[in-house]
Amino acid sequence: MKSMWGRKEKAGIPNVQLEESLDSIPEIPLSPILNKNIDMLKSVYKDCLDVVFREFSIGSEIDAVLLYIDGLSNTEEVDQHVLMPLIQLESPEHDSLFARIKNEISVSDVKEIQTIPDIFKQISNGNSIILIENQAKGLSIGLPKWEKRSITEPTAEPVIRGPREGFIETVRVNTSLLRRKIRHPLLKLKQMDIGRYTATHVVVAYIEGIADPTLVEEVTNRLKRIKIDGILESGYIEEMIQDSPYSPFPQLLYTERPDVAAASLLEGRVVILIDGTPITLVAPCTFASLLQAPEDYYNQIYLSTFIRWLRYLFFLIALLAPSAYVAILTFHQEMIPTSLLLTIAASREQIPFPALVEAFIMEITFEALREAGVRLPKQVGAAVSIVGALVIGQAATAAGLVSQPMVMVVAITGIASFLLPRYAIGISIRMLRFPIMILSGMMGLLGIMVGITAIVAHLCTLKSFGVPYLNSAAPLKVQNLKDVLVRAPWWAMDTRPEFSEETNPSSKSRNQMPSPKNNGGGS
């Protein structure tokens, strides 16, 4: 009989279908015959040099085996707190053996296991397994240890005022960072494993009583429906659970900052943490949240509101500036003052291309330089992108390929895109800029209006986990605009966003408006 892992099955050793995920492997019970369990596990872990089988005797009387993965388990702690006490155990008895072993092992995380899939899961998590002769069950000893990166400031979301800590690639460290921010037992953390081969730990975090139970259930169900060989980064999950996979706009927020994740939880959102990546997903996502930065809530309200208005302005510039230049220069020259029109005409006198082609040349070149700066080493990336843009812009102007006004427009557009606080929305704007440029080159300002209308219509129909993408604006909720166009004082933001109204709508802050001090000296 041929085994499901590709070899002939040994007599008395059951099959294990390793082509499926660990959750779908049949619940094969452990055998009371120790050698039978060892032979089966060794056949599964054949050619795995890091899997260690340490056979020993408990009290020099009962045969046992210690199983662990070198590099995932803390071998020093295993030797000191597990192996040595068991070897020195005196007069062990089968009837009370497991109780005595638990007393002898000075490890807090000890659990009994009874099936083969349990061994696979525990050993992959860095735990050590003890199997004993004449016992149809084993023990999992929680002594994992692996290298992890230290907690540092996230480079993609820097702030001048605010916490300097960021998530890392270890999900258990990330959940502890959340627990430090929200020290309440109603912060719930549900874990599931996704991926047939990677079995990646994915944690769904929410605050019970604030998050809408329907939202939590929807997020959990979408994660459970994922069937894939492996999850190596949060982008795998983001693409599989979003509402409209073909939309150019991001439908989940992602962040490396624990304070942003904690603030999202307090608003009633759901946070998804993935083992192996510092990027954490937040659902649902709205358009307004993409233009908000964590520093908005740490600075003075006037400064935060001014910077927020500046972002909206430069969002429009990043999207429409090249298209408006092409449209006006091609179809609506009467809109340009005469002196400026003469200057532009003089600079374009030797340019062989129309304005649309000229804009495409510069935009594609600028995008290529930006990507090159990202991929190059940090020591030279910034210098190459900046110096390259200056040199190429000057050379293109001197060669008569592009005009000086076009170089200026593209430079302003690039600077505007850097003002957007979320990289995902910046990517969307960079992609949408090109079709709008084509429409402006074909129909002028009418083409721009057609493009804007199509984008707004798409945003009005877009949803993120059932929440309208233009939440607060369409449909209009005046009470929610206090954290969209402006950043209201904390004492005025006494309601949570709309998607959590059904559970606990009140009180991000229950503080009263500060009263002025009495300057007369009395109390």
Short mmCIF file of C-alpha atoms in Angstrom, two decimals:
data_model
loop_
_atom_site.label_atom_id
_atom_site.label_comp_id
_atom_site.label_asym_id
_atom_site.label_seq_id
_atom_site.Cartn_x
_atom_site.Cartn_y
_atom_site.Cartn_z
CA MET A 1 0.00 0.00 0.00
CA LYS A 2 1.41 3.37 -1.00
CA SER A 3 1.63 6.01 1.70
CA MET A 4 0.22 9.48 1.11
CA TRP A 5 3.68 10.99 1.52
CA GLY A 6 5.00 9.01 -1.44
CA ARG A 7 6.57 5.86 0.08
CA LYS A 8 5.32 2.45 0.97
CA GLU A 9 3.58 2.48 4.32
CA LYS A 10 5.31 0.57 7.09
CA ALA A 11 3.28 -2.10 8.79
CA GLY A 12 1.16 -0.66 11.57
CA ILE A 13 2.11 2.96 10.84
CA PRO A 14 -0.87 5.08 9.72
CA ASN A 15 -0.81 7.54 6.83
CA VAL A 16 -0.47 11.29 7.26
CA GLN A 17 -1.60 13.39 4.29
CA LEU A 18 1.04 16.09 4.40
CA GLU A 19 -0.12 17.71 1.17
CA GLU A 20 -2.98 19.32 3.13
CA SER A 21 -2.87 21.94 5.84
CA LEU A 22 -2.16 20.91 9.42
CA ASP A 23 -5.76 21.58 10.37
CA SER A 24 -7.05 19.10 7.78
CA ILE A 25 -4.71 16.19 8.69
CA PRO A 26 -6.72 13.31 10.15
CA GLU A 27 -6.71 13.15 13.94
CA ILE A 28 -4.40 10.12 14.15
CA PRO A 29 -4.04 9.15 17.83
CA LEU A 30 -0.68 8.43 19.38
CA SER A 31 0.17 4.80 19.94
CA PRO A 32 1.13 3.44 23.39
CA ILE A 33 4.07 1.76 21.61
CA LEU A 34 6.90 4.31 21.70
CA ASN A 35 8.92 2.84 18.80
CA LYS A 36 5.86 2.97 16.56
CA ASN A 37 5.46 6.71 17.24
CA ILE A 38 9.17 7.33 16.71
CA ASP A 39 9.25 5.44 13.40
CA MET A 40 6.25 7.34 12.08
CA LEU A 41 7.64 10.73 13.10
CA LYS A 42 11.09 9.94 11.70
CA SER A 43 9.54 8.93 8.38
CA VAL A 44 7.70 12.25 8.25
CA TYR A 45 10.74 14.29 9.28
CA LYS A 46 13.13 12.45 6.99
CA ASP A 47 15.93 14.70 5.62
CA CYS A 48 15.15 17.34 8.27
CA LEU A 49 18.54 17.90 9.85
CA ASP A 50 17.21 20.37 12.42
CA VAL A 51 14.66 17.96 13.95
CA VAL A 52 16.22 16.29 16.99
CA PHE A 53 15.10 12.95 18.49
CA ARG A 54 16.72 12.57 21.92
CA GLU A 55 15.96 9.15 23.32
CA PHE A 56 16.45 8.71 27.09
CA SER A 57 15.09 6.85 30.10
CA ILE A 58 12.98 8.38 32.85
CA GLY A 59 14.59 7.34 36.11
CA SER A 60 16.60 4.67 34.24
CA GLU A 61 13.39 2.60 33.97
CA ILE A 62 10.90 4.02 31.44
CA ASP A 63 11.90 4.69 27.83
CA ALA A 64 11.03 8.11 26.42
CA VAL A 65 11.98 10.45 23.60
CA LEU A 66 12.40 14.21 23.51
CA LEU A 67 11.53 15.80 20.16
CA TYR A 68 12.28 19.40 19.19
CA ILE A 69 13.52 21.59 16.32
CA ASP A 70 17.00 23.00 16.79
CA GLY A 71 16.83 26.76 16.34
CA LEU A 72 13.19 27.09 17.42
CA SER A 73 13.44 25.60 20.90
CA ASN A 74 15.54 26.90 23.77
CA THR A 75 17.90 23.93 24.07
CA GLU A 76 19.63 25.25 27.21
CA GLU A 77 16.33 25.56 29.05
CA VAL A 78 15.20 22.15 27.75
CA ASP A 79 18.36 20.50 29.09
CA GLN A 80 18.17 22.23 32.46
CA HIS A 81 14.44 22.18 33.21
CA VAL A 82 13.20 19.14 31.28
CA LEU A 83 15.81 16.53 30.40
CA MET A 84 17.90 16.58 33.57
CA PRO A 85 14.98 16.38 36.07
CA LEU A 86 13.40 13.49 34.17
CA ILE A 87 16.60 11.47 33.95
CA GLN A 88 17.11 11.94 37.71
CA LEU A 89 13.50 11.11 38.57
CA GLU A 90 13.39 8.33 41.20
CA SER A 91 11.03 5.31 41.14
CA PRO A 92 8.56 6.58 38.50
CA GLU A 93 5.18 4.87 38.40
CA HIS A 94 3.02 4.54 35.28
CA ASP A 95 -0.22 5.35 37.07
CA SER A 96 0.88 8.78 38.28
CA LEU A 97 3.68 9.36 35.79
CA PHE A 98 2.26 12.41 34.01
CA ALA A 99 1.40 14.13 37.28
CA ARG A 100 4.94 13.55 38.60
CA ILE A 101 6.52 14.77 35.36
CA LYS A 102 4.52 18.00 35.50
CA ASN A 103 5.71 18.54 39.05
CA GLU A 104 9.34 17.85 38.19
CA ILE A 105 9.44 20.11 35.10
CA SER A 106 9.88 23.74 36.14
CA VAL A 107 8.13 25.14 33.07
CA SER A 108 4.81 26.99 33.22
CA ASP A 109 3.51 26.05 29.76
CA VAL A 110 2.97 22.28 29.82
CA LYS A 111 0.03 20.67 28.02
CA GLU A 112 -0.98 17.16 27.08
CA ILE A 113 -1.26 16.11 23.43
CA GLN A 114 -2.89 12.98 22.05
CA THR A 115 -2.68 13.14 18.23
CA ILE A 116 -0.05 13.34 15.50
CA PRO A 117 -1.29 16.74 14.13
CA ASP A 118 -0.88 18.17 17.64
CA ILE A 119 2.80 17.20 17.52
CA PHE A 120 3.26 18.90 14.15
CA LYS A 121 1.67 22.13 15.38
CA GLN A 122 3.51 22.26 18.70
CA ILE A 123 6.94 21.43 17.34
CA SER A 124 6.55 24.02 14.56
CA ASN A 125 5.82 26.65 17.22
CA GLY A 126 9.15 25.93 18.93
CA ASN A 127 7.77 23.69 21.69
CA SER A 128 9.43 20.43 22.74
CA ILE A 129 7.54 17.12 22.77
CA ILE A 130 7.97 14.23 25.23
CA LEU A 131 6.64 10.79 24.27
CA ILE A 132 6.72 7.92 26.79
CA GLU A 133 6.52 4.15 26.49
CA ASN A 134 3.08 2.64 27.25
CA GLN A 135 1.46 6.09 27.11
CA ALA A 136 -0.95 6.98 24.29
CA LYS A 137 -0.36 10.67 24.89
CA GLY A 138 2.54 13.06 25.17
CA LEU A 139 3.54 16.37 26.69
CA SER A 140 4.22 19.68 24.94
CA ILE A 141 6.78 21.84 26.76
CA GLY A 142 6.55 25.53 25.92
CA LEU A 143 10.17 26.64 25.64
CA PRO A 144 10.39 28.37 22.24
CA LYS A 145 13.27 30.64 21.35
CA TRP A 146 14.18 32.24 18.03
CA GLU A 147 15.95 35.34 16.88
CA LYS A 148 13.86 38.48 16.56
CA ARG A 149 14.46 42.08 15.64
CA SER A 150 14.53 44.68 18.39
CA ILE A 151 11.73 47.23 18.67
CA THR A 152 12.68 50.36 16.71
CA GLU A 153 10.96 53.38 15.20
CA PRO A 154 9.14 52.51 11.95
CA THR A 155 10.92 54.15 9.04
CA ALA A 156 7.80 54.36 6.86
CA GLU A 157 5.74 56.33 9.43
CA PRO A 158 8.09 58.75 11.21
CA VAL A 159 6.71 61.44 13.51
CA ILE A 160 8.27 64.41 15.28
CA ARG A 161 5.97 64.11 18.29
CA GLY A 162 4.76 60.68 19.33
CA PRO A 163 5.91 57.20 20.37
CA ARG A 164 9.07 55.87 18.78
CA GLU A 165 8.22 52.16 18.92
CA GLY A 166 7.02 50.04 16.02
CA PHE A 167 5.79 46.54 15.39
CA ILE A 168 8.29 43.80 14.54
CA GLU A 169 8.04 40.46 12.75
CA THR A 170 7.05 38.45 15.85
CA VAL A 171 3.29 38.45 16.41
CA ARG A 172 3.52 37.72 20.14
CA VAL A 173 5.67 40.80 20.67
CA ASN A 174 3.18 42.84 18.64
CA THR A 175 0.24 41.68 20.75
CA SER A 176 2.18 42.65 23.89
CA LEU A 177 2.71 46.15 22.45
CA LEU A 178 -1.05 46.42 21.99
CA ARG A 179 -1.64 45.20 25.54
CA ARG A 180 0.68 47.93 26.83
CA LYS A 181 -1.48 50.53 25.09
CA ILE A 182 -4.90 49.06 25.99
CA ARG A 183 -4.78 47.52 29.47
CA HIS A 184 -8.31 46.21 29.59
CA PRO A 185 -9.61 42.63 29.57
CA LEU A 186 -12.15 43.53 26.88
CA LEU A 187 -9.31 43.70 24.36
CA LYS A 188 -9.80 40.35 22.63
CA LEU A 189 -7.18 38.52 20.58
CA LYS A 190 -8.34 35.62 18.42
CA GLN A 191 -5.67 33.53 16.69
CA MET A 192 -5.94 31.33 13.63
CA ASP A 193 -3.38 29.65 11.39
CA ILE A 194 -3.54 30.35 7.65
CA GLY A 195 -1.52 28.61 4.94
CA ARG A 196 -1.23 24.92 4.15
CA TYR A 197 2.54 24.88 4.57
CA THR A 198 3.41 28.03 6.50
CA ALA A 199 0.55 27.81 9.06
CA THR A 200 1.10 31.52 9.69
CA HIS A 201 -0.28 32.84 12.96
CA VAL A 202 -2.89 35.53 12.28
CA VAL A 203 -4.42 37.40 15.23
CA VAL A 204 -7.70 39.31 15.04
CA ALA A 205 -7.79 42.05 17.69
CA TYR A 206 -10.83 44.07 18.74
CA ILE A 207 -12.39 45.62 21.84
CA GLU A 208 -15.53 43.85 22.89
CA GLY A 209 -18.37 46.29 23.41
CA ILE A 210 -16.86 48.87 21.04
CA ALA A 211 -16.32 46.92 17.83
CA ASP A 212 -19.47 45.90 15.99
CA PRO A 213 -19.90 42.11 16.42
CA THR A 214 -21.05 41.88 12.80
CA LEU A 215 -17.78 43.47 11.66
CA VAL A 216 -15.72 41.10 13.82
CA GLU A 217 -17.60 38.10 12.47
CA GLU A 218 -17.21 39.25 8.87
CA VAL A 219 -13.45 39.75 9.25
CA THR A 220 -13.07 36.35 10.90
CA ASN A 221 -15.15 34.57 8.25
CA ARG A 222 -13.17 36.12 5.39
CA LEU A 223 -9.92 35.02 6.99
CA LYS A 224 -11.22 31.49 7.49
CA ARG A 225 -12.13 31.26 3.80
CA ILE A 226 -8.53 31.85 2.69
CA LYS A 227 -7.05 28.73 1.11
CA ILE A 228 -3.44 29.22 0.07
CA ASP A 229 -0.09 27.45 0.39
CA GLY A 230 1.47 30.17 2.52
CA ILE A 231 1.20 33.69 3.95
CA LEU A 232 4.53 35.52 3.87
CA GLU A 233 3.32 39.11 4.23
CA SER A 234 0.15 41.01 5.06
CA GLY A 235 -0.37 41.86 1.38
CA TYR A 236 -1.46 38.25 0.76
CA ILE A 237 -4.31 38.66 3.25
CA GLU A 238 -5.18 42.21 2.20
CA GLU A 239 -5.75 41.12 -1.39
CA MET A 240 -7.92 38.18 -0.38
CA ILE A 241 -10.31 39.84 2.05
CA GLN A 242 -10.97 43.24 0.48
CA ASP A 243 -14.41 44.00 -0.98
CA SER A 244 -13.36 45.16 -4.46
CA PRO A 245 -10.10 43.49 -5.50
CA TYR A 246 -9.90 45.43 -8.79
CA SER A 247 -10.22 48.88 -7.26
CA PRO A 248 -7.07 51.03 -7.37
CA PHE A 249 -7.84 52.41 -3.89
CA PRO A 250 -6.69 50.62 -0.71
CA GLN A 251 -9.57 49.13 1.27
CA LEU A 252 -7.60 48.32 4.39
CA LEU A 253 -5.29 50.56 6.34
CA TYR A 254 -1.88 49.22 7.19
CA THR A 255 0.48 50.51 9.82
CA GLU A 256 3.66 49.65 11.71
CA ARG A 257 2.77 51.81 14.72
CA PRO A 258 1.18 50.34 17.88
CA ASP A 259 -0.36 53.72 18.75
CA VAL A 260 -2.17 53.85 15.40
CA ALA A 261 -3.44 50.30 15.88
CA ALA A 262 -4.58 51.09 19.44
CA ALA A 263 -6.37 54.26 18.30
CA SER A 264 -8.12 52.25 15.59
CA LEU A 265 -9.27 49.70 18.17
CA LEU A 266 -10.68 52.48 20.34
CA GLU A 267 -12.66 53.73 17.34
CA GLY A 268 -14.30 50.33 16.91
CA ARG A 269 -12.14 48.98 14.11
CA VAL A 270 -10.62 45.52 13.86
CA VAL A 271 -6.84 45.03 13.73
CA ILE A 272 -5.25 42.04 11.99
CA LEU A 273 -1.72 41.10 13.08
CA ILE A 274 0.29 38.65 10.95
CA ASP A 275 3.31 36.72 12.15
CA GLY A 276 6.43 37.36 10.08
CA THR A 277 5.72 40.98 9.14
CA PRO A 278 5.57 44.28 11.05
CA ILE A 279 2.73 45.50 8.82
CA THR A 280 -0.63 45.35 10.62
CA LEU A 281 -3.96 45.64 8.80
CA VAL A 282 -6.88 47.75 10.05
CA ALA A 283 -10.49 47.31 8.91
CA PRO A 284 -12.63 49.04 7.85
CA CYS A 285 -10.83 51.74 5.88
CA THR A 286 -12.32 55.06 4.79
CA PHE A 287 -11.01 57.70 2.41
CA ALA A 288 -10.67 60.29 5.20
CA SER A 289 -8.51 57.94 7.30
CA LEU A 290 -6.00 57.69 4.43
CA LEU A 291 -5.31 61.41 4.74
CA GLN A 292 -4.91 61.38 8.51
CA ALA A 293 -1.56 61.01 10.23
CA PRO A 294 -0.95 59.92 13.84
CA GLU A 295 0.75 63.23 14.54
CA ASP A 296 -2.54 65.04 13.88
CA TYR A 297 -3.74 63.90 17.29
CA TYR A 298 -0.57 64.84 19.17
CA ASN A 299 -0.16 68.44 17.97
CA GLN A 300 -2.23 71.55 18.63
CA ILE A 301 -5.62 71.54 16.91
CA TYR A 302 -4.88 74.60 14.74
CA LEU A 303 -1.64 73.16 13.42
CA SER A 304 -3.23 69.75 12.82
CA THR A 305 -6.18 71.29 10.98
CA PHE A 306 -3.92 73.47 8.82
CA ILE A 307 -1.71 70.51 7.84
CA ARG A 308 -4.81 68.44 7.08
CA TRP A 309 -6.13 71.13 4.73
CA LEU A 310 -2.69 71.24 3.14
CA ARG A 311 -2.89 67.49 2.49
CA TYR A 312 -6.26 67.79 0.77
CA LEU A 313 -4.91 70.61 -1.42
CA PHE A 314 -1.79 68.72 -2.42
CA PHE A 315 -3.84 65.56 -2.93
CA LEU A 316 -5.65 67.42 -5.73
CA ILE A 317 -2.37 68.82 -7.04
CA ALA A 318 -0.78 65.36 -7.12
CA LEU A 319 -3.76 64.00 -9.03
CA LEU A 320 -4.56 66.85 -11.44
CA ALA A 321 -1.57 69.19 -11.89
CA PRO A 322 0.00 67.54 -15.02
CA SER A 323 -3.45 66.94 -16.53
CA ALA A 324 -4.52 70.55 -15.98
CA TYR A 325 -1.28 71.81 -17.55
CA VAL A 326 -1.75 69.58 -20.60
CA ALA A 327 -5.44 70.51 -20.99
CA ILE A 328 -4.91 74.27 -20.70
CA LEU A 329 -1.84 74.30 -22.93
CA THR A 330 -3.52 72.17 -25.62
CA PHE A 331 -7.12 73.42 -25.67
CA HIS A 332 -7.55 76.46 -23.43
CA GLN A 333 -4.64 78.83 -24.05
CA GLU A 334 -6.97 81.80 -23.44
CA MET A 335 -6.97 80.94 -19.73
CA ILE A 336 -3.24 81.71 -19.47
CA PRO A 337 -2.13 85.34 -18.97
CA THR A 338 -0.51 86.75 -22.11
CA SER A 339 2.94 87.31 -20.63
CA LEU A 340 3.04 83.80 -19.16
CA LEU A 341 1.74 82.32 -22.41
CA LEU A 342 4.55 84.01 -24.34
CA THR A 343 7.11 82.64 -21.87
CA ILE A 344 5.74 79.12 -22.20
CA ALA A 345 5.61 79.40 -25.98
CA ALA A 346 9.24 80.50 -26.08
CA SER A 347 10.33 77.57 -23.90
CA ARG A 348 8.38 75.13 -26.09
CA GLU A 349 9.65 76.55 -29.38
CA GLN A 350 12.20 73.77 -29.91
CA ILE A 351 10.17 70.95 -28.31
CA PRO A 352 9.18 68.35 -30.96
CA PHE A 353 6.47 66.66 -28.88
CA PRO A 354 2.96 67.74 -27.92
CA ALA A 355 2.30 68.57 -24.27
CA LEU A 356 0.75 65.16 -23.55
CA VAL A 357 3.79 63.22 -24.77
CA GLU A 358 6.08 65.64 -22.96
CA ALA A 359 4.16 65.07 -19.71
CA PHE A 360 4.31 61.30 -20.14
CA ILE A 361 8.08 61.38 -20.67
CA MET A 362 8.68 63.37 -17.52
CA GLU A 363 6.17 61.48 -15.34
CA ILE A 364 7.50 58.05 -16.31
CA THR A 365 11.07 59.22 -15.77
CA PHE A 366 10.20 60.65 -12.37
CA GLU A 367 8.43 57.42 -11.33
CA ALA A 368 11.42 55.37 -12.46
CA LEU A 369 13.79 57.52 -10.42
CA ARG A 370 11.53 57.26 -7.38
CA GLU A 371 11.45 53.46 -7.59
CA ALA A 372 15.20 53.33 -8.13
CA GLY A 373 15.71 55.38 -4.97
CA VAL A 374 13.57 52.91 -3.01
CA ARG A 375 15.38 49.80 -4.29
CA LEU A 376 18.92 51.10 -3.94
CA PRO A 377 20.79 50.91 -0.62
CA LYS A 378 19.82 53.64 1.84
CA GLN A 379 23.26 55.24 1.70
CA VAL A 380 22.94 56.05 -2.01
CA GLY A 381 19.21 55.77 -2.70
CA ALA A 382 18.21 59.29 -1.65
CA ALA A 383 21.21 60.86 -3.38
CA VAL A 384 20.55 59.00 -6.64
CA SER A 385 16.87 59.90 -6.72
CA ILE A 386 17.45 63.61 -6.00
CA VAL A 387 20.58 64.14 -8.07
CA GLY A 388 19.22 61.94 -10.84
CA ALA A 389 16.05 64.03 -11.08
CA LEU A 390 18.06 67.26 -11.22
CA VAL A 391 20.55 65.98 -13.78
CA ILE A 392 17.99 64.31 -16.03
CA GLY A 393 15.63 67.29 -15.83
CA GLN A 394 18.40 69.70 -16.76
CA ALA A 395 19.69 67.42 -19.53
CA ALA A 396 16.22 66.88 -20.98
CA THR A 397 15.62 70.62 -21.01
CA ALA A 398 18.97 71.33 -22.66
CA ALA A 399 18.37 68.61 -25.25
CA GLY A 400 15.03 70.10 -26.21
CA LEU A 401 12.97 67.06 -25.17
CA VAL A 402 10.89 68.82 -22.50
CA SER A 403 10.23 72.42 -21.57
CA GLN A 404 11.17 74.09 -18.31
CA PRO A 405 7.52 74.70 -17.24
CA MET A 406 6.81 70.98 -17.64
CA VAL A 407 9.79 70.10 -15.42
CA MET A 408 8.46 72.48 -12.78
CA VAL A 409 4.93 71.03 -12.96
CA VAL A 410 6.22 67.46 -12.60
CA ALA A 411 8.46 68.47 -9.68
CA ILE A 412 5.55 70.13 -7.86
CA THR A 413 3.44 67.03 -8.51
CA GLY A 414 6.12 64.79 -7.04
CA ILE A 415 6.45 66.96 -3.94
CA ALA A 416 2.67 66.93 -3.53
CA SER A 417 2.58 63.14 -3.58
CA PHE A 418 5.16 63.06 -0.78
CA LEU A 419 2.78 64.98 1.49
CA LEU A 420 0.28 62.12 1.56
CA PRO A 421 0.71 60.31 4.91
CA ARG A 422 -0.23 56.85 3.61
CA TYR A 423 1.94 55.18 0.99
CA ALA A 424 -1.02 53.17 -0.33
CA ILE A 425 -3.08 56.23 -1.31
CA GLY A 426 0.04 57.74 -2.90
CA ILE A 427 0.38 54.69 -5.15
CA SER A 428 -3.27 55.02 -6.17
CA ILE A 429 -2.85 58.66 -7.12
CA ARG A 430 0.30 57.90 -9.11
CA MET A 431 -1.58 55.30 -11.15
CA LEU A 432 -4.72 57.39 -11.72
CA ARG A 433 -2.67 60.37 -12.86
CA PHE A 434 -1.91 58.74 -16.23
CA PRO A 435 -5.47 57.98 -17.45
CA ILE A 436 -6.56 61.49 -16.45
CA MET A 437 -3.62 62.90 -18.43
CA ILE A 438 -4.81 60.94 -21.48
CA LEU A 439 -8.36 62.29 -21.07
CA SER A 440 -7.05 65.84 -20.71
CA GLY A 441 -4.94 65.46 -23.85
CA MET A 442 -8.00 64.24 -25.79
CA MET A 443 -10.78 66.51 -24.45
CA GLY A 444 -9.14 69.23 -22.38
CA LEU A 445 -10.81 70.30 -19.16
CA LEU A 446 -13.88 68.29 -20.15
CA GLY A 447 -11.72 65.16 -20.05
CA ILE A 448 -10.52 66.09 -16.55
CA MET A 449 -14.12 66.49 -15.43
CA VAL A 450 -14.98 63.09 -16.91
CA GLY A 451 -12.08 61.50 -15.03
CA ILE A 452 -13.00 63.19 -11.74
CA THR A 453 -16.63 62.15 -12.15
CA ALA A 454 -15.62 58.53 -12.77
CA ILE A 455 -13.35 58.50 -9.70
CA VAL A 456 -15.99 60.07 -7.43
CA ALA A 457 -18.66 57.68 -8.72
CA HIS A 458 -16.35 54.75 -8.01
CA LEU A 459 -15.59 56.03 -4.49
CA CYS A 460 -19.31 56.44 -3.78
CA THR A 461 -19.94 52.77 -4.60
CA LEU A 462 -16.83 51.44 -2.87
CA LYS A 463 -17.15 49.82 0.55
CA SER A 464 -14.75 48.41 3.09
CA PHE A 465 -16.34 45.58 5.07
CA GLY A 466 -19.75 47.10 4.49
CA VAL A 467 -18.73 50.63 5.51
CA PRO A 468 -19.02 53.29 2.75
CA TYR A 469 -15.60 54.44 1.58
CA LEU A 470 -16.68 58.09 1.75
CA ASN A 471 -18.11 57.60 5.23
CA SER A 472 -19.14 60.91 6.91
CA ALA A 473 -19.24 62.72 3.54
CA ALA A 474 -21.44 60.36 1.50
CA PRO A 475 -23.80 59.77 3.19
CA LEU A 476 -23.32 63.07 4.97
CA LYS A 477 -22.93 62.82 8.75
CA VAL A 478 -22.26 66.29 10.13
CA GLN A 479 -21.31 65.01 13.57
CA ASN A 480 -18.55 62.88 12.02
CA LEU A 481 -16.94 65.76 10.11
CA LYS A 482 -15.22 66.95 13.30
CA ASP A 483 -12.39 64.51 12.49
CA VAL A 484 -12.40 64.80 8.69
CA LEU A 485 -11.93 68.37 7.43
CA VAL A 486 -10.73 69.60 10.82
CA ARG A 487 -9.26 68.02 13.90
CA ALA A 488 -11.60 69.01 16.68
CA PRO A 489 -10.39 69.22 20.30
CA TRP A 490 -10.43 65.96 22.23
CA TRP A 491 -13.18 67.17 24.53
CA ALA A 492 -15.40 67.78 21.46
CA MET A 493 -14.82 64.33 19.88
CA ASP A 494 -17.30 62.55 22.15
CA THR A 495 -18.64 60.07 19.58
CA ARG A 496 -17.02 57.24 17.70
CA PRO A 497 -17.26 56.73 13.94
CA GLU A 498 -20.50 55.50 12.45
CA PHE A 499 -19.51 51.86 12.07
CA SER A 500 -19.53 51.42 15.88
CA GLU A 501 -22.72 53.30 16.76
CA GLU A 502 -24.75 50.18 17.42
CA THR A 503 -22.51 48.98 20.24
CA ASN A 504 -20.89 51.89 22.07
CA PRO A 505 -21.22 55.17 20.17
CA SER A 506 -20.18 57.61 22.85
CA SER A 507 -17.02 58.83 24.26
CA LYS A 508 -13.65 58.71 22.77
CA SER A 509 -13.26 61.28 25.53
CA ARG A 510 -15.67 62.18 28.28
CA ASN A 511 -13.69 65.19 29.42
CA GLN A 512 -15.50 68.47 29.70
CA MET A 513 -14.39 71.59 27.88
CA PRO A 514 -11.53 73.17 29.86
CA SER A 515 -12.67 76.18 31.85
CA PRO A 516 -10.44 79.26 32.14
CA LYS A 517 -8.64 79.69 35.43
CA ASN A 518 -9.78 82.38 37.81
CA ASN A 519 -7.12 85.08 37.62
CA GLY A 520 -8.48 86.94 40.63
CA GLY A 521 -6.69 84.74 43.12
CA GLY A 522 -9.87 83.20 44.57
CA SER A 523 -10.83 79.56 44.43
#
